[in-house]
Amino acid sequence: MHFDQFLGAVQNRAQLDSSGPALRATRITLTTLSERIQPDEADDMAAQLPMEIDRFVSEVDTVESFSFDEFVDRLLERGGYDDDERADAVFHAQAVMAVVSEAVDENELQQVRDQLAEKQGWDELFEVAEHEEGLSPGEG
């Protein structure tokens, strides 16, 4: 998948007006996610993303353990969202991850997911991708 295709898909799924907000959502989602997963896993995922986007995943070397709620708090802060836009931030992150799930192979995505504890709410990040996988062709 090329950079323009990736951003266009994020823009479409996240229902954004232009590519600027799609790039912002992509940057903050992937940078924040990369703070949660091991650097080697981040590098493996980055290798399958467009060159202009892979740096968002591979630039972070410090890994912390935090919950999905903390992830969303970081999105709000970094993305300039207001507190009442929490649902928008989550939806945009879900849209980014739905596109990532198309751009990287299934095994790689599963390795990333394996590092994210279900009991900390991380499954919510992948809800859009999972919903789309369950649709028949033409339904999405």
PDB file of C-alpha atoms in Angstrom:
ATOM      1  CA  MET A   1       0.000   0.000   0.000  1.00  0.00           C
ATOM      2  CA  HIS A   2       1.336   3.431  -0.930  1.00  0.00           C
ATOM      3  CA  PHE A   3       1.333   6.512   1.305  1.00  0.00           C
ATOM      4  CA  ASP A   4      -1.523   8.263  -0.540  1.00  0.00           C
ATOM      5  CA  GLN A   5      -3.628   5.101  -0.517  1.00  0.00           C
ATOM      6  CA  PHE A   6      -3.012   4.632   3.196  1.00  0.00           C
ATOM      7  CA  LEU A   7      -3.950   8.216   4.088  1.00  0.00           C
ATOM      8  CA  GLY A   8      -6.955   8.142   1.774  1.00  0.00           C
ATOM      9  CA  ALA A   9      -8.196   4.987   3.455  1.00  0.00           C
ATOM     10  CA  VAL A  10      -7.730   6.510   6.932  1.00  0.00           C
ATOM     11  CA  GLN A  11      -9.476   9.695   5.809  1.00  0.00           C
ATOM     12  CA  ASN A  12     -12.400   7.707   4.401  1.00  0.00           C
ATOM     13  CA  ARG A  13     -12.793   5.332   7.359  1.00  0.00           C
ATOM     14  CA  ALA A  14     -12.397   8.077   9.958  1.00  0.00           C
ATOM     15  CA  GLN A  15     -14.767  10.350   8.006  1.00  0.00           C
ATOM     16  CA  LEU A  16     -12.254  13.202   7.953  1.00  0.00           C
ATOM     17  CA  ASP A  17     -12.442  16.200   5.622  1.00  0.00           C
ATOM     18  CA  SER A  18      -8.881  16.099   4.334  1.00  0.00           C
ATOM     19  CA  SER A  19      -5.593  14.250   4.424  1.00  0.00           C
ATOM     20  CA  GLY A  20      -4.118  16.570   7.085  1.00  0.00           C
ATOM     21  CA  PRO A  21      -6.299  15.259   9.920  1.00  0.00           C
ATOM     22  CA  ALA A  22      -5.803  11.706   8.580  1.00  0.00           C
ATOM     23  CA  LEU A  23      -2.032  12.131   8.802  1.00  0.00           C
ATOM     24  CA  ARG A  24      -2.349  13.567  12.316  1.00  0.00           C
ATOM     25  CA  ALA A  25      -4.517  10.628  13.433  1.00  0.00           C
ATOM     26  CA  THR A  26      -2.057   8.192  11.871  1.00  0.00           C
ATOM     27  CA  ARG A  27       0.958   9.854  13.482  1.00  0.00           C
ATOM     28  CA  ILE A  28      -0.453  10.045  17.001  1.00  0.00           C
ATOM     29  CA  THR A  29      -1.972   6.548  16.883  1.00  0.00           C
ATOM     30  CA  LEU A  30       1.139   4.792  15.633  1.00  0.00           C
ATOM     31  CA  THR A  31       3.590   6.796  17.738  1.00  0.00           C
ATOM     32  CA  THR A  32       1.582   6.145  20.885  1.00  0.00           C
ATOM     33  CA  LEU A  33       1.128   2.466  20.039  1.00  0.00           C
ATOM     34  CA  SER A  34       4.869   2.129  19.481  1.00  0.00           C
ATOM     35  CA  GLU A  35       5.450   3.304  23.050  1.00  0.00           C
ATOM     36  CA  ARG A  36       3.543   0.220  24.202  1.00  0.00           C
ATOM     37  CA  ILE A  37       5.018  -2.543  22.028  1.00  0.00           C
ATOM     38  CA  GLN A  38       8.567  -3.889  21.927  1.00  0.00           C
ATOM     39  CA  PRO A  39      10.904  -2.013  19.523  1.00  0.00           C
ATOM     40  CA  ASP A  40      11.685  -5.110  17.463  1.00  0.00           C
ATOM     41  CA  GLU A  41       7.967  -5.736  16.970  1.00  0.00           C
ATOM     42  CA  ALA A  42       7.431  -2.077  16.083  1.00  0.00           C
ATOM     43  CA  ASP A  43      10.233  -2.311  13.527  1.00  0.00           C
ATOM     44  CA  ASP A  44       8.705  -5.447  11.998  1.00  0.00           C
ATOM     45  CA  MET A  45       5.344  -3.713  11.639  1.00  0.00           C
ATOM     46  CA  ALA A  46       6.969  -0.503  10.345  1.00  0.00           C
ATOM     47  CA  ALA A  47       8.747  -2.455   7.611  1.00  0.00           C
ATOM     48  CA  GLN A  48       5.365  -3.290   6.075  1.00  0.00           C
ATOM     49  CA  LEU A  49       3.979   0.257   6.186  1.00  0.00           C
ATOM     50  CA  PRO A  50       4.553   3.030   3.635  1.00  0.00           C
ATOM     51  CA  MET A  51       7.952   4.667   4.040  1.00  0.00           C
ATOM     52  CA  GLU A  52       6.426   8.012   5.041  1.00  0.00           C
ATOM     53  CA  ILE A  53       4.484   6.358   7.859  1.00  0.00           C
ATOM     54  CA  ASP A  54       6.893   3.718   9.148  1.00  0.00           C
ATOM     55  CA  ARG A  55       8.904   6.316  11.060  1.00  0.00           C
ATOM     56  CA  PHE A  56       5.946   6.954  13.361  1.00  0.00           C
ATOM     57  CA  VAL A  57       6.300   3.381  14.573  1.00  0.00           C
ATOM     58  CA  SER A  58      10.040   2.879  14.539  1.00  0.00           C
ATOM     59  CA  GLU A  59      11.273   6.137  16.128  1.00  0.00           C
ATOM     60  CA  VAL A  60      10.275   5.192  19.679  1.00  0.00           C
ATOM     61  CA  ASP A  61      12.725   3.102  21.695  1.00  0.00           C
ATOM     62  CA  THR A  62      11.252   3.382  25.191  1.00  0.00           C
ATOM     63  CA  VAL A  63       8.489   0.919  25.993  1.00  0.00           C
ATOM     64  CA  GLU A  64       6.006   1.400  28.801  1.00  0.00           C
ATOM     65  CA  SER A  65       3.173  -0.756  29.996  1.00  0.00           C
ATOM     66  CA  PHE A  66      -0.071   1.206  29.977  1.00  0.00           C
ATOM     67  CA  SER A  67      -3.757   0.526  29.521  1.00  0.00           C
ATOM     68  CA  PHE A  68      -5.963   1.380  26.592  1.00  0.00           C
ATOM     69  CA  ASP A  69      -7.450   4.238  28.655  1.00  0.00           C
ATOM     70  CA  GLU A  70      -3.969   5.728  29.068  1.00  0.00           C
ATOM     71  CA  PHE A  71      -3.430   5.263  25.327  1.00  0.00           C
ATOM     72  CA  VAL A  72      -6.562   7.313  24.656  1.00  0.00           C
ATOM     73  CA  ASP A  73      -5.477   9.972  27.165  1.00  0.00           C
ATOM     74  CA  ARG A  74      -2.218  10.311  25.244  1.00  0.00           C
ATOM     75  CA  LEU A  75      -4.099  10.558  21.945  1.00  0.00           C
ATOM     76  CA  LEU A  76      -6.227  13.363  23.367  1.00  0.00           C
ATOM     77  CA  GLU A  77      -3.187  15.292  24.520  1.00  0.00           C
ATOM     78  CA  ARG A  78      -1.075  14.790  21.393  1.00  0.00           C
ATOM     79  CA  GLY A  79      -3.891  15.263  18.922  1.00  0.00           C
ATOM     80  CA  GLY A  80      -5.238  18.435  20.449  1.00  0.00           C
ATOM     81  CA  TYR A  81      -8.609  16.838  21.077  1.00  0.00           C
ATOM     82  CA  ASP A  82     -10.917  18.359  23.673  1.00  0.00           C
ATOM     83  CA  ASP A  83     -11.970  16.147  26.592  1.00  0.00           C
ATOM     84  CA  ASP A  84     -15.432  15.765  25.072  1.00  0.00           C
ATOM     85  CA  GLU A  85     -13.861  14.402  21.862  1.00  0.00           C
ATOM     86  CA  ARG A  86     -12.668  11.169  23.469  1.00  0.00           C
ATOM     87  CA  ALA A  87     -14.977   9.063  21.276  1.00  0.00           C
ATOM     88  CA  ASP A  88     -13.629  10.820  18.171  1.00  0.00           C
ATOM     89  CA  ALA A  89     -10.034  10.091  19.188  1.00  0.00           C
ATOM     90  CA  VAL A  90     -10.868   6.409  19.714  1.00  0.00           C
ATOM     91  CA  PHE A  91     -12.727   6.205  16.406  1.00  0.00           C
ATOM     92  CA  HIS A  92      -9.826   7.806  14.520  1.00  0.00           C
ATOM     93  CA  ALA A  93      -7.352   5.397  16.136  1.00  0.00           C
ATOM     94  CA  GLN A  94      -9.610   2.466  15.237  1.00  0.00           C
ATOM     95  CA  ALA A  95      -9.731   3.696  11.640  1.00  0.00           C
ATOM     96  CA  VAL A  96      -5.936   3.912  11.523  1.00  0.00           C
ATOM     97  CA  MET A  97      -5.598   0.383  12.875  1.00  0.00           C
ATOM     98  CA  ALA A  98      -8.158  -0.917  10.372  1.00  0.00           C
ATOM     99  CA  VAL A  99      -5.955   0.425   7.572  1.00  0.00           C
ATOM    100  CA  VAL A 100      -2.824  -0.936   9.275  1.00  0.00           C
ATOM    101  CA  SER A 101      -4.520  -4.340   9.390  1.00  0.00           C
ATOM    102  CA  GLU A 102      -4.816  -4.189   5.591  1.00  0.00           C
ATOM    103  CA  ALA A 103      -1.242  -3.006   5.080  1.00  0.00           C
ATOM    104  CA  VAL A 104       0.568  -5.560   7.260  1.00  0.00           C
ATOM    105  CA  ASP A 105       0.274  -9.309   7.163  1.00  0.00           C
ATOM    106  CA  GLU A 106      -2.030 -11.047   9.609  1.00  0.00           C
ATOM    107  CA  ASN A 107       0.786 -12.757  11.501  1.00  0.00           C
ATOM    108  CA  GLU A 108       2.529  -9.446  12.170  1.00  0.00           C
ATOM    109  CA  LEU A 109      -0.665  -7.815  13.380  1.00  0.00           C
ATOM    110  CA  GLN A 110      -1.291 -10.765  15.707  1.00  0.00           C
ATOM    111  CA  GLN A 111       2.196 -10.400  17.165  1.00  0.00           C
ATOM    112  CA  VAL A 112       1.434  -6.763  17.946  1.00  0.00           C
ATOM    113  CA  ARG A 113      -1.912  -7.686  19.489  1.00  0.00           C
ATOM    114  CA  ASP A 114      -0.273 -10.388  21.600  1.00  0.00           C
ATOM    115  CA  GLN A 115       1.688  -7.647  23.377  1.00  0.00           C
ATOM    116  CA  LEU A 116      -1.478  -5.746  24.300  1.00  0.00           C
ATOM    117  CA  ALA A 117      -3.364  -7.085  27.309  1.00  0.00           C
ATOM    118  CA  GLU A 118      -7.040  -7.766  26.631  1.00  0.00           C
ATOM    119  CA  LYS A 119      -7.907  -7.074  30.246  1.00  0.00           C
ATOM    120  CA  GLN A 120      -6.582  -3.525  29.788  1.00  0.00           C
ATOM    121  CA  GLY A 121      -9.149  -2.817  27.060  1.00  0.00           C
ATOM    122  CA  TRP A 122      -6.860  -3.037  24.032  1.00  0.00           C
ATOM    123  CA  ASP A 123      -9.372  -5.059  21.991  1.00  0.00           C
ATOM    124  CA  GLU A 124     -11.324  -1.840  21.476  1.00  0.00           C
ATOM    125  CA  LEU A 125      -8.487  -0.502  19.305  1.00  0.00           C
ATOM    126  CA  PHE A 126      -9.109  -3.272  16.767  1.00  0.00           C
ATOM    127  CA  GLU A 127     -12.937  -3.233  16.732  1.00  0.00           C
ATOM    128  CA  VAL A 128     -13.287  -1.541  13.331  1.00  0.00           C
ATOM    129  CA  ALA A 129     -10.816  -3.941  11.711  1.00  0.00           C
ATOM    130  CA  GLU A 130     -12.581  -6.942  13.225  1.00  0.00           C
ATOM    131  CA  HIS A 131     -15.982  -5.665  12.148  1.00  0.00           C
ATOM    132  CA  GLU A 132     -14.785  -5.190   8.583  1.00  0.00           C
ATOM    133  CA  GLU A 133     -13.225  -8.664   8.499  1.00  0.00           C
ATOM    134  CA  GLY A 134     -16.626 -10.111   9.340  1.00  0.00           C
ATOM    135  CA  LEU A 135     -18.366  -8.392   6.422  1.00  0.00           C
ATOM    136  CA  SER A 136     -18.969 -10.057   3.117  1.00  0.00           C
ATOM    137  CA  PRO A 137     -17.389  -8.416   0.068  1.00  0.00           C
ATOM    138  CA  GLY A 138     -19.368  -5.335  -0.879  1.00  0.00           C
ATOM    139  CA  GLU A 139     -20.885  -4.835   2.581  1.00  0.00           C
ATOM    140  CA  GLY A 140     -18.171  -2.486   3.916  1.00  0.00           C
TER     141      GLY A 140
END
